[in-house]
C-alpha positions as CSV (number, residue, x, y, z in Angstrom):
1,M,0.0,0.0,0.0
2,A,2.9,2.4,0.7
3,K,4.1,2.1,-2.9
4,L,0.6,2.5,-4.3
5,E,0.1,5.7,-2.4
6,R,3.2,7.0,-4.0
7,L,2.1,6.2,-7.5
8,E,0.6,9.1,-9.5
9,I,-1.3,9.4,-12.8
10,K,1.4,11.7,-14.3
11,Q,4.0,8.9,-13.6
12,L,1.9,6.5,-15.6
13,R,1.7,8.9,-18.4
14,V,5.4,9.4,-18.4
15,F,5.8,5.6,-18.5
16,Q,3.5,5.3,-21.5
17,A,5.2,8.2,-23.4
18,L,8.7,6.7,-22.8
19,L,7.5,3.3,-24.0
20,R,6.0,4.8,-27.1
21,E,8.9,7.2,-27.9
22,Q,11.8,5.3,-26.4
23,N,13.4,8.7,-26.1
24,A,13.3,11.0,-23.0
25,S,13.5,14.2,-25.0
26,R,10.6,13.3,-27.4
27,A,8.5,12.0,-24.5
28,A,9.1,15.3,-22.6
29,G,8.0,17.3,-25.7
30,Q,4.9,15.1,-26.1
31,L,3.9,15.7,-22.5
32,G,4.8,19.3,-22.3
33,L,7.5,18.7,-19.6
34,T,11.1,19.3,-19.4
35,Q,13.5,16.4,-19.9
36,Q,14.6,16.8,-16.3
37,A,11.0,16.4,-15.1
38,V,10.6,13.2,-17.1
39,S,13.9,11.9,-15.6
40,E,12.6,12.7,-12.1
41,Q,9.4,10.8,-12.7
42,L,11.3,7.8,-14.2
43,K,13.4,7.7,-11.1
44,K,10.2,7.5,-8.9
45,L,8.8,4.8,-11.2
46,R,12.0,2.7,-10.9
47,D,11.8,2.9,-7.1
48,I,8.1,2.0,-7.0
49,F,8.3,-1.0,-9.4
50,G,11.8,-2.1,-8.2
51,D,13.1,-2.3,-11.8
52,R,15.1,0.0,-14.0
53,L,12.2,-0.1,-16.6
54,F,14.2,1.7,-19.3
55,L,17.8,1.2,-20.2
56,R,19.9,3.9,-21.9
57,K,21.3,3.0,-25.3
58,T,23.1,5.0,-28.0
59,H,20.0,6.4,-29.6
60,G,17.5,6.4,-26.8
61,L,15.9,4.1,-24.2
62,V,15.0,0.4,-24.4
63,P,12.2,-1.0,-22.1
64,T,13.2,-3.9,-19.8
65,P,11.1,-7.1,-19.9
66,H,9.3,-5.9,-16.7
67,A,8.4,-2.6,-18.4
68,Q,7.0,-4.5,-21.4
69,S,4.9,-6.7,-19.1
70,L,3.6,-3.6,-17.3
71,A,2.6,-1.8,-20.5
72,P,-0.8,-3.5,-21.2
73,Q,-1.9,-2.9,-17.6
74,I,-0.9,0.7,-17.5
75,D,-2.5,1.3,-20.9
76,A,-5.8,-0.2,-19.5
77,I,-5.6,1.9,-16.3
78,L,-5.1,5.1,-18.2
79,L,-7.9,4.3,-20.6
80,E,-10.3,3.6,-17.6
81,L,-9.3,6.9,-16.0
82,Q,-10.0,8.7,-19.3
83,T,-13.4,7.0,-19.5
84,L,-14.2,8.5,-16.0
85,L,-13.8,12.0,-17.5
86,T,-15.8,11.2,-20.7
87,P,-19.4,12.3,-20.4
88,Q,-21.7,9.4,-20.8
89,K,-24.8,9.7,-22.9
90,F,-27.9,9.2,-20.7
91,D,-30.1,6.3,-21.8
92,P,-33.5,6.4,-20.1
93,A,-34.2,2.8,-21.1
94,A,-31.1,1.7,-19.1
95,A,-32.0,3.8,-16.0
96,R,-32.3,1.9,-12.8
97,G,-32.7,2.7,-9.1
98,T,-35.4,4.7,-7.3
99,F,-36.5,8.3,-7.8
100,V,-38.5,9.9,-5.0
101,I,-41.0,12.7,-5.7
102,S,-42.6,14.7,-2.9
103,A,-45.8,16.4,-4.1
104,T,-48.8,18.2,-2.8
105,D,-52.2,16.7,-3.2
106,Y,-52.9,19.2,-6.0
107,A,-49.7,18.3,-7.8
108,Q,-50.4,14.6,-7.5
109,Q,-53.8,15.2,-9.2
110,I,-52.8,17.6,-11.9
111,V,-49.1,16.9,-12.6
112,L,-48.1,13.5,-11.7
113,P,-50.4,11.3,-13.9
114,A,-48.9,12.6,-17.1
115,L,-45.4,12.7,-15.7
116,L,-45.6,9.0,-14.5
117,A,-46.9,7.9,-17.8
118,E,-43.9,9.4,-19.5
119,L,-41.4,8.0,-17.0
120,R,-42.9,4.5,-17.2
121,R,-42.9,4.5,-21.0
122,D,-39.3,5.7,-21.5
123,A,-37.6,4.4,-18.3
124,P,-39.4,1.2,-17.3
125,G,-36.6,0.0,-15.1
126,L,-36.8,3.2,-13.0
127,K,-38.8,2.8,-9.7
128,I,-40.8,5.8,-8.7
129,V,-41.8,6.6,-5.1
130,V,-44.4,9.4,-4.6
131,R,-44.8,10.7,-1.1
132,D,-47.1,13.3,0.3
133,F,-45.7,16.7,0.7
134,E,-44.4,17.4,4.2
135,I,-43.8,21.1,4.5
136,D,-42.2,21.0,8.0
137,S,-39.7,18.3,7.1
138,L,-39.0,18.8,3.4
139,H,-35.7,20.5,3.9
140,A,-34.4,17.7,6.1
141,L,-35.7,15.1,3.6
142,M,-34.0,16.7,0.7
143,E,-30.8,17.3,2.6
144,S,-30.7,13.6,3.6
145,N,-31.3,12.4,0.1
146,H,-34.7,11.0,0.9
147,V,-36.5,13.3,-1.7
148,N,-35.2,13.9,-5.3
149,L,-37.8,16.3,-6.5
150,A,-40.5,18.3,-4.8
151,I,-43.5,19.8,-6.6
152,A,-45.6,22.4,-4.7
153,F,-46.5,26.0,-4.4
154,P,-43.4,28.4,-4.2
155,D,-44.1,29.5,-0.6
156,Y,-43.8,25.8,0.5
157,L,-40.4,25.3,-1.0
158,P,-37.0,26.3,0.5
159,E,-35.7,29.5,-1.1
160,S,-32.1,28.2,-1.3
161,Y,-32.9,25.3,-3.8
162,P,-32.9,25.5,-7.6
163,T,-36.4,25.7,-8.9
164,Q,-38.4,25.3,-12.2
165,H,-41.6,27.2,-12.8
166,L,-44.2,24.7,-14.2
167,F,-47.4,26.7,-14.7
168,S,-49.9,29.0,-13.1
169,D,-53.4,28.3,-11.9
170,R,-56.2,30.2,-10.2
171,H,-58.7,29.7,-7.4
172,I,-62.5,29.7,-8.2
173,C,-65.3,29.6,-5.8
174,M,-67.4,26.4,-6.0
175,T,-70.5,25.0,-4.4
176,S,-72.9,22.1,-4.9
177,R,-75.8,22.5,-7.3
178,H,-78.0,21.7,-4.4
179,S,-76.6,24.3,-2.0
180,S,-78.7,27.2,-0.7
181,I,-76.7,29.8,-2.7
182,A,-76.1,27.9,-5.9
183,D,-78.6,30.0,-7.9
184,K,-78.1,33.4,-6.1
185,A,-76.0,36.4,-6.9
186,V,-73.5,36.6,-4.1
187,T,-70.8,38.9,-2.9
188,L,-67.5,38.3,-1.2
189,T,-69.1,39.2,2.1
190,D,-71.8,36.6,1.5
191,I,-69.1,34.0,0.7
192,A,-67.1,34.9,3.8
193,R,-70.2,34.5,6.0
194,H,-71.2,31.2,4.4
195,P,-69.7,27.9,5.7
196,N,-66.3,27.5,4.0
197,I,-64.3,24.3,3.4
198,I,-60.5,24.6,3.1
199,A,-57.8,22.1,2.2
200,S,-54.9,22.1,4.6
201,P,-52.6,19.3,3.6
202,S,-49.6,20.6,5.5
203,R,-51.1,21.3,8.9
204,P,-54.5,20.2,10.2
205,N,-56.1,23.4,11.3
206,L,-58.8,25.9,10.3
207,K,-56.3,28.4,8.7
208,G,-56.5,28.6,4.9
209,S,-54.1,30.0,2.3
210,L,-56.6,32.7,1.3
211,D,-57.3,34.0,4.8
212,D,-54.9,37.0,4.2
213,W,-56.6,37.8,0.9
214,F,-60.0,38.0,2.7
215,K,-58.5,39.9,5.6
216,A,-57.1,42.6,3.1
217,R,-60.7,43.2,2.2
218,G,-61.9,43.5,5.7
219,L,-63.4,40.0,5.8
220,T,-63.0,37.0,8.0
221,R,-64.0,33.6,6.6
222,N,-66.4,31.2,8.3
223,V,-64.2,28.1,8.0
224,A,-66.4,25.2,9.0
225,I,-64.5,22.2,7.7
226,S,-60.8,21.6,7.1
227,A,-59.9,18.8,4.8
228,P,-56.5,17.1,4.5
229,C,-56.4,17.4,0.7
230,F,-58.1,19.0,-2.3
231,S,-59.4,15.8,-3.8
232,V,-62.0,15.2,-1.1
233,V,-63.4,18.7,-1.1
234,P,-65.9,18.1,-4.0
235,A,-67.5,15.2,-2.0
236,Y,-67.7,17.4,1.1
237,L,-69.3,20.2,-1.0
238,E,-71.9,17.7,-2.2
239,A,-72.7,16.6,1.3
240,T,-72.9,20.0,2.9
241,D,-74.3,23.5,2.3
242,S,-70.9,25.1,1.9
243,V,-68.4,26.7,-0.5
244,A,-64.8,26.2,-1.3
245,F,-62.1,27.9,-3.3
246,L,-60.5,25.3,-5.5
247,P,-57.8,25.4,-8.2
248,A,-59.4,25.7,-11.5
249,R,-57.5,22.8,-13.0
250,A,-58.5,20.5,-10.2
251,V,-62.3,21.0,-10.7
252,T,-63.8,18.1,-12.7
253,E,-67.0,17.4,-10.8
254,S,-70.0,18.1,-13.0
255,E,-72.3,18.5,-9.9
256,L,-70.4,21.6,-8.7
257,V,-71.1,25.1,-9.9
258,E,-68.9,28.1,-10.0
259,L,-70.1,31.2,-8.1
260,A,-69.4,34.5,-9.9
261,L,-67.7,37.0,-7.6
262,E,-66.7,40.6,-8.0
263,A,-63.0,39.6,-7.3
264,L,-60.9,36.5,-7.1
265,P,-57.5,35.8,-5.6
266,E,-54.4,36.4,-7.8
267,P,-53.2,33.3,-9.8
268,F,-50.7,31.1,-8.0
269,E,-47.6,29.3,-9.4
270,V,-46.8,25.6,-9.3
271,T,-43.1,25.0,-9.0
272,A,-40.6,22.1,-8.9
273,A,-37.5,22.2,-6.6
274,W,-34.5,20.0,-5.9
275,H,-31.3,19.9,-3.9
276,P,-28.3,21.5,-5.7
277,R,-26.5,18.2,-5.6
278,Y,-28.6,17.0,-8.5
279,N,-27.9,20.0,-10.8
280,D,-25.5,17.9,-13.0
281,D,-27.2,14.5,-12.5
282,Q,-28.3,13.2,-15.9
283,L,-31.3,11.2,-14.5
284,H,-32.5,14.2,-12.6
285,Q,-32.1,16.5,-15.6
286,W,-34.0,14.1,-17.7
287,V,-36.9,13.9,-15.2
288,V,-37.1,17.6,-15.0
289,T,-37.1,17.9,-18.8
290,K,-40.1,15.4,-18.9
291,L,-41.8,17.5,-16.2
292,I,-41.4,20.6,-18.3
293,D,-42.8,18.8,-21.3
294,V,-45.9,17.5,-19.7
295,T,-46.8,20.8,-18.0
296,G,-46.0,22.9,-21.0
297,S,-43.7,25.2,-19.1
């Protein structure tokens, strides 16, 4: 091991050049070194391998039998090292391993079906784990390599991570066709007073993401029900006389009706984020490219 620790790549390159040129001056010129530097490296090689390696003759150097026996191995080692530095073309079909996506309930509904279809088609050997978005532990999960990609609203994502804007959506006010206000002209004040359903996937409480928007208009919402995800809100609206602000892209229930209001919240963004360690990872870059393709961003 002591000899191995003393062996350097530049010494192997000197050995290879001396074997090819069989002349110290020409080897030095080829490597961009002085002849003295080549002689110093040869001296170290002789000490490490316990052999003279190259013998001086009238017109140059002649390799010893031991040097000739080492040549194929040293050529192979240098070729392998060069391969390490040669960018490999990423082949999705050959991708293996596990890729973990943390996504909000909304992103799981709107983004992931199309993305998963693409990943399964082009990288069938890649395993995908989708986990619910955990706002309080996301940073720790990404730092510990337990999450490769997060898809959520910008406010939910750590500011220090690279991000990719995917698309914008907007909230619309929905109620059941059978509710007491389905056929009435209503104002924001009416909506604030009516029982509201909110989706609070990150923390189970009665605080919604639009509370500040209502407060800025001098209103306080009557939040009657807090659901853990957007996907169950339509069923809750059907079962109760209530209203809910839902992302427009997530509304598919034909039994729900949109209430026309004098104002609606500003559109919101949906964003992907990842740890900087993945910036140059070819698999990660490919997944993000697919994500951009399916969201039209």
